[in-house]
Amino acid sequence: MDKIEGEIIAIVAGILKVNQSDLQLESSGDSIHQWDSLAHASIISAVEEYFDIKFDVMDIIQMRTIDDIINTVKKVS
Amino acid sequence: MNHNVLNRDNLQSFYNRALSLKERFVNYQEICFPGDNLHAWPQFIYGFSEDTFRVEERLMQVLEKVEFPAYVIIDSEHKEVLDSLRSLGFMPVEIWPMMYLNISDFNKDLQENMLTDYDSQILALINETHFAKQPLEEEYFKYLLGLEGCMVFGMYDADKVVAACLTFKQDSNLGIYMMSTNNNYRGKGWGRKLLHNIISDCKTKQIQSLTLQANQLSVGFYKKIGFSITGNYLIFVKK
């Protein structure tokens, strides 16, 4: 796991109030009960703030899994 | 309290319900409170269509009155409003493809096992599928069915209703809402059969097209039937 992956998993775990070990790269709202649309919005906001970036609207919509978020952060950074 | 919060599972059902209240949602431009007051569930749904004139100003006025979380439903073509929403602290969370089907492309002729009268089983199925946490009351459902252009369609397996939806006819178009299939009958062709039956019924009523809002999970199903995507609605939320 690289640094960005670890940081994003920590952010997601913090917002969803789950253990980092409960999250996988493919985790999403479909697999994690707490990950509803409000939590999703919080996750995206927190990631933007942490990395000091601004995602494109369509990029945000396409991000479903932790892996998607990681890849989009790497693309934007 | 928590069960009253909109989430990605029930938002679309709400939108369906909101759209079904046609008199409050003319041309998608009216502020829509499906409940009777600002505190009713959902707290806020706002839709825009072609005219984005003064959208920002109107949005600001509305936002002064609502409680959060608030949702905004908007056509993704309105790029400038998308940016405004972002700067107002709204975050996009969902995309719903708008889907269209030209009936004349279809040659199906089915009318089997179809029900077009109210049956309490239909309401039960729609509630189970879309409104599990806050079922539509029978009185309200009958009120919808009494609106001009509104119809209900259901599919029977023996004496059991296994698929159903509401439709609204407007001019030569039929809008489809609240598509519901019994859990045990999903993936077995009943939803497709229901739509084929509706298409068949449309041919006798001068209806030329079908429209509906899909979501990311159902878009493939509608494409297989022959629907195409004509645009997208984006759903924004602000906590």
Coordinates of C-alpha atoms in Angstrom, one line a residue:
Chain A
M1 CA 0.0 0.0 0.0
D2 CA 1.5 3.4 -0.9
K3 CA 1.2 6.6 1.1
I4 CA -1.9 8.0 -0.7
E5 CA -3.8 4.7 -0.4
G6 CA -3.1 4.6 3.3
E7 CA -4.2 8.2 3.8
I8 CA -7.4 7.8 1.9
I9 CA -8.4 4.6 3.7
A10 CA -7.8 6.4 7.0
I11 CA -10.1 9.3 5.9
V12 CA -12.8 6.9 4.8
A13 CA -12.6 4.8 7.9
G14 CA -12.7 7.9 10.1
I15 CA -15.9 9.2 8.4
L16 CA -17.7 5.9 8.3
K17 CA -16.5 5.1 11.8
V18 CA -15.2 1.6 10.8
N19 CA -11.8 0.0 11.4
Q20 CA -9.3 0.5 8.5
S21 CA -8.9 -3.3 8.4
D22 CA -12.6 -3.6 7.5
L23 CA -12.0 -1.6 4.3
Q24 CA -10.7 -3.0 1.0
L25 CA -9.9 -1.2 -2.2
E26 CA -13.2 -2.3 -3.7
S27 CA -15.2 -1.2 -0.7
S28 CA -18.1 1.2 -1.7
G29 CA -21.6 2.2 -0.7
D30 CA -22.7 -1.1 -2.1
S31 CA -20.7 -3.1 0.5
I32 CA -20.5 -0.7 3.5
H33 CA -23.8 0.0 5.1
Q34 CA -22.8 3.3 6.6
W35 CA -21.6 4.6 3.2
D36 CA -24.8 6.5 2.1
S37 CA -24.9 9.6 0.0
L38 CA -24.3 11.9 2.9
A39 CA -21.2 9.9 4.0
H40 CA -20.1 9.9 0.4
A41 CA -20.3 13.7 0.3
S42 CA -18.3 13.9 3.5
I43 CA -15.7 11.6 2.2
I44 CA -15.2 13.5 -1.0
S45 CA -15.1 16.9 0.9
A46 CA -12.5 15.5 3.4
V47 CA -10.3 14.1 0.6
E48 CA -10.4 17.4 -1.3
E49 CA -9.5 19.3 1.9
Y50 CA -6.7 16.8 2.9
F51 CA -5.0 16.8 -0.5
D52 CA -6.0 20.5 -1.3
I53 CA -7.5 19.6 -4.6
K54 CA -10.9 20.2 -6.3
F55 CA -12.5 17.3 -8.2
D56 CA -14.5 17.7 -11.3
V57 CA -18.2 17.1 -10.9
M58 CA -18.3 14.1 -13.2
D59 CA -15.2 12.6 -11.6
I60 CA -17.0 12.7 -8.2
I61 CA -20.0 11.0 -9.6
Q62 CA -17.8 8.2 -11.1
M63 CA -16.0 7.5 -7.8
R64 CA -17.7 4.6 -6.2
T65 CA -15.0 2.6 -4.5
I66 CA -12.0 3.5 -2.5
D67 CA -9.8 2.4 -5.4
D68 CA -11.7 5.0 -7.6
I69 CA -11.0 7.7 -5.1
I70 CA -7.3 6.8 -5.0
N71 CA -7.0 6.8 -8.7
T72 CA -8.8 10.1 -9.1
V73 CA -6.6 11.7 -6.5
K74 CA -3.5 10.5 -8.2
K75 CA -4.8 11.8 -11.6
V76 CA -5.7 15.3 -10.2
S77 CA -2.6 15.7 -8.0
Chain B
M1 CA -35.7 10.5 13.3
N2 CA -33.0 8.8 11.3
H3 CA -35.4 6.8 9.2
N4 CA -36.6 10.0 7.7
V5 CA -33.2 10.9 6.2
L6 CA -32.9 10.6 2.5
N7 CA -30.2 8.4 1.3
R8 CA -29.1 6.8 -2.0
D9 CA -31.6 3.9 -1.4
N10 CA -34.7 6.0 -1.1
L11 CA -33.9 9.3 -2.9
Q12 CA -35.0 8.0 -6.3
S13 CA -38.3 6.8 -4.8
F14 CA -38.8 10.2 -3.4
Y15 CA -38.1 11.8 -6.7
N16 CA -40.6 9.4 -8.3
R17 CA -43.1 10.5 -5.7
A18 CA -42.3 14.1 -6.2
L19 CA -42.7 13.8 -10.0
S20 CA -45.9 12.1 -9.5
L21 CA -47.2 15.1 -7.7
K22 CA -47.5 16.9 -11.1
E23 CA -49.2 19.9 -9.9
R24 CA -46.3 20.8 -7.6
F25 CA -43.6 19.9 -10.1
V26 CA -44.5 21.5 -13.3
N27 CA -41.7 21.4 -15.9
Y28 CA -39.3 20.4 -13.1
Q29 CA -38.8 24.0 -12.2
E30 CA -40.9 24.3 -9.1
I31 CA -39.6 23.9 -5.6
C32 CA -41.0 20.6 -4.5
F33 CA -42.0 19.6 -1.0
P34 CA -43.8 16.3 -1.3
G35 CA -44.9 16.8 2.3
D36 CA -47.1 19.6 3.4
N37 CA -44.5 21.8 5.0
L38 CA -40.8 22.4 5.1
H39 CA -40.2 19.9 7.8
A40 CA -41.9 17.1 6.0
W41 CA -39.9 14.3 4.5
P42 CA -38.0 14.9 2.3
Q43 CA -36.9 18.3 3.4
F44 CA -36.0 19.7 0.1
I45 CA -36.0 18.7 -3.5
Y46 CA -35.4 21.2 -6.2
G47 CA -35.4 20.5 -9.9
F48 CA -34.4 22.6 -12.9
S49 CA -35.0 22.1 -16.5
E50 CA -34.3 24.2 -19.6
D51 CA -34.5 27.6 -18.0
T52 CA -31.6 28.4 -15.7
F53 CA -32.5 32.1 -15.6
R54 CA -31.9 33.3 -12.1
V55 CA -31.4 29.8 -10.8
E56 CA -28.7 30.9 -8.4
E57 CA -30.8 33.7 -6.9
R58 CA -33.8 31.4 -6.5
L59 CA -31.6 28.7 -5.0
M60 CA -30.2 31.1 -2.4
Q61 CA -33.7 32.2 -1.5
V62 CA -34.9 28.7 -1.0
L63 CA -31.8 27.7 0.9
E64 CA -32.6 30.3 3.5
K65 CA -35.7 28.4 4.4
V66 CA -34.7 24.7 4.4
E67 CA -33.2 22.5 6.9
F68 CA -30.2 20.4 5.9
P69 CA -29.4 17.9 4.5
A70 CA -30.8 19.3 1.3
Y71 CA -30.8 17.7 -2.1
V72 CA -30.8 19.3 -5.5
I73 CA -31.7 17.5 -8.7
I74 CA -30.4 19.1 -11.8
D75 CA -29.8 18.4 -15.5
S76 CA -26.1 17.9 -16.0
E77 CA -26.1 20.1 -19.0
H78 CA -26.3 23.2 -16.8
K79 CA -22.6 23.4 -16.2
E80 CA -22.6 26.9 -14.8
V81 CA -25.2 25.9 -12.1
L82 CA -23.2 22.8 -11.3
D83 CA -20.2 25.1 -10.5
S84 CA -22.5 27.4 -8.4
L85 CA -23.7 24.4 -6.4
R86 CA -20.2 23.3 -5.7
S87 CA -19.3 26.8 -4.5
L88 CA -22.4 26.8 -2.3
G89 CA -21.1 23.6 -0.6
F90 CA -23.2 21.0 -2.5
M91 CA -21.6 17.8 -3.4
P92 CA -22.7 15.5 -6.3
V93 CA -23.5 12.0 -5.2
E94 CA -25.7 10.3 -7.8
I95 CA -26.3 10.3 -11.5
W96 CA -29.6 9.2 -13.0
P97 CA -29.8 8.7 -16.8
M98 CA -32.9 10.0 -18.4
M99 CA -34.1 7.3 -20.8
Y100 CA -36.3 7.4 -23.9
L101 CA -37.9 4.8 -26.0
N102 CA -39.6 5.4 -29.4
I103 CA -42.6 3.1 -29.4
S104 CA -42.7 2.8 -33.2
D105 CA -39.4 0.9 -33.1
F106 CA -41.3 -1.9 -31.3
N107 CA -43.4 -4.7 -32.8
K108 CA -44.3 -6.5 -29.6
D109 CA -47.9 -7.4 -29.1
L110 CA -48.5 -8.8 -25.6
Q111 CA -51.4 -8.2 -23.3
E112 CA -51.0 -11.4 -21.2
N113 CA -51.4 -11.5 -17.5
M114 CA -51.6 -7.8 -17.3
L115 CA -53.7 -5.8 -14.8
T116 CA -54.6 -2.2 -15.2
D117 CA -56.9 -1.7 -12.3
Y118 CA -56.0 -0.9 -8.7
D119 CA -55.3 -3.9 -6.6
S120 CA -54.0 -3.6 -3.1
Q121 CA -51.2 -6.1 -4.0
I122 CA -49.8 -3.5 -6.4
L123 CA -49.5 -0.8 -3.7
A124 CA -48.0 -3.4 -1.4
L125 CA -45.3 -4.3 -4.0
I126 CA -44.5 -0.6 -4.8
N127 CA -44.2 0.1 -1.0
E128 CA -42.0 -2.9 -0.5
T129 CA -39.7 -1.8 -3.4
H130 CA -39.6 1.9 -3.0
F131 CA -41.1 3.1 0.3
A132 CA -40.3 0.3 2.8
K133 CA -39.6 2.8 5.6
Q134 CA -42.5 5.1 4.9
P135 CA -45.2 3.4 2.9
L136 CA -47.5 5.3 0.7
E137 CA -51.0 5.4 2.1
E138 CA -53.8 3.7 0.1
E139 CA -55.7 6.9 0.1
Y140 CA -52.8 8.8 -1.4
F141 CA -52.1 6.1 -4.0
K142 CA -55.7 6.2 -5.1
Y143 CA -55.5 10.0 -5.3
L144 CA -52.6 9.6 -7.7
L145 CA -54.5 7.1 -9.8
G146 CA -57.4 9.6 -9.9
L147 CA -55.1 12.3 -11.5
E148 CA -55.7 12.8 -15.2
G149 CA -53.3 10.6 -17.3
C150 CA -52.3 8.4 -14.4
M151 CA -52.5 4.6 -14.7
V152 CA -51.2 1.6 -12.9
F153 CA -49.9 -1.5 -14.5
G154 CA -49.2 -4.9 -12.9
M155 CA -48.1 -8.3 -14.0
Y156 CA -49.6 -11.4 -12.5
D157 CA -48.0 -14.8 -11.9
A158 CA -51.1 -16.9 -11.2
D159 CA -53.0 -14.6 -8.7
K160 CA -49.8 -12.9 -7.4
V161 CA -48.7 -9.4 -8.6
V162 CA -45.0 -9.7 -9.2
A163 CA -44.2 -6.5 -11.2
A164 CA -45.8 -3.1 -11.3
C165 CA -45.4 0.5 -12.0
L166 CA -47.3 3.8 -12.3
T167 CA -47.5 5.7 -15.5
F168 CA -48.4 9.3 -16.4
K169 CA -49.5 10.2 -19.9
Q170 CA -48.6 13.6 -21.1
D171 CA -49.5 14.4 -24.7
S172 CA -48.0 11.6 -26.7
N173 CA -45.5 10.5 -24.1
L174 CA -45.8 8.1 -21.2
G175 CA -43.7 8.6 -18.1
I176 CA -42.9 5.5 -16.1
Y177 CA -42.5 5.7 -12.3
M178 CA -42.0 3.4 -9.3
M179 CA -40.9 0.4 -11.4
S180 CA -41.2 -2.5 -8.9
T181 CA -40.5 -6.2 -9.1
N182 CA -41.0 -8.7 -6.3
N183 CA -37.6 -9.7 -4.8
N184 CA -38.1 -13.4 -5.6
Y185 CA -39.0 -12.6 -9.3
R186 CA -36.1 -10.3 -10.1
G187 CA -33.8 -11.2 -13.1
K188 CA -36.5 -13.5 -14.5
G189 CA -37.9 -11.3 -17.2
W190 CA -41.0 -10.0 -15.4
G191 CA -39.9 -6.4 -15.5
R192 CA -39.2 -6.7 -19.2
K193 CA -42.6 -8.4 -19.8
L194 CA -44.3 -5.6 -17.9
L195 CA -42.6 -2.9 -20.1
H196 CA -43.4 -4.9 -23.2
N197 CA -47.0 -5.0 -22.2
I198 CA -47.1 -1.3 -21.5
I199 CA -45.6 -0.7 -25.0
S200 CA -48.2 -2.9 -26.5
D201 CA -50.9 -1.0 -24.6
C202 CA -49.5 2.4 -25.7
K203 CA -49.9 1.4 -29.4
T204 CA -53.7 1.5 -28.9
K205 CA -53.6 4.9 -27.2
Q206 CA -51.6 7.2 -29.6
I207 CA -48.6 7.2 -27.3
Q208 CA -45.4 7.5 -29.2
S209 CA -42.7 7.4 -26.6
L210 CA -41.8 6.2 -23.1
T211 CA -39.5 8.1 -20.7
L212 CA -38.1 7.3 -17.3
Q213 CA -35.3 8.1 -14.9
A214 CA -33.0 5.2 -14.4
N215 CA -30.1 4.9 -12.0
Q216 CA -26.7 3.3 -12.3
L217 CA -28.0 -0.1 -11.3
S218 CA -31.0 -0.2 -13.6
V219 CA -29.6 1.6 -16.7
G220 CA -28.4 -1.7 -18.3
F221 CA -31.8 -3.3 -17.9
Y222 CA -33.6 -0.4 -19.8
K223 CA -30.9 -0.3 -22.5
K224 CA -31.5 -4.0 -23.2
I225 CA -35.2 -3.3 -23.7
G226 CA -34.3 -0.6 -26.2
F227 CA -34.3 2.6 -24.2
S228 CA -31.5 5.1 -24.9
I229 CA -30.0 7.8 -22.7
T230 CA -31.0 11.3 -23.6
G231 CA -29.3 13.1 -20.7
N232 CA -28.5 12.9 -17.1
Y233 CA -29.7 14.3 -13.8
L234 CA -27.2 14.9 -11.1
I235 CA -28.1 14.7 -7.5
F236 CA -26.3 17.1 -5.2
V237 CA -26.4 17.0 -1.4
K238 CA -25.4 19.5 1.2
K239 CA -25.2 18.4 4.8

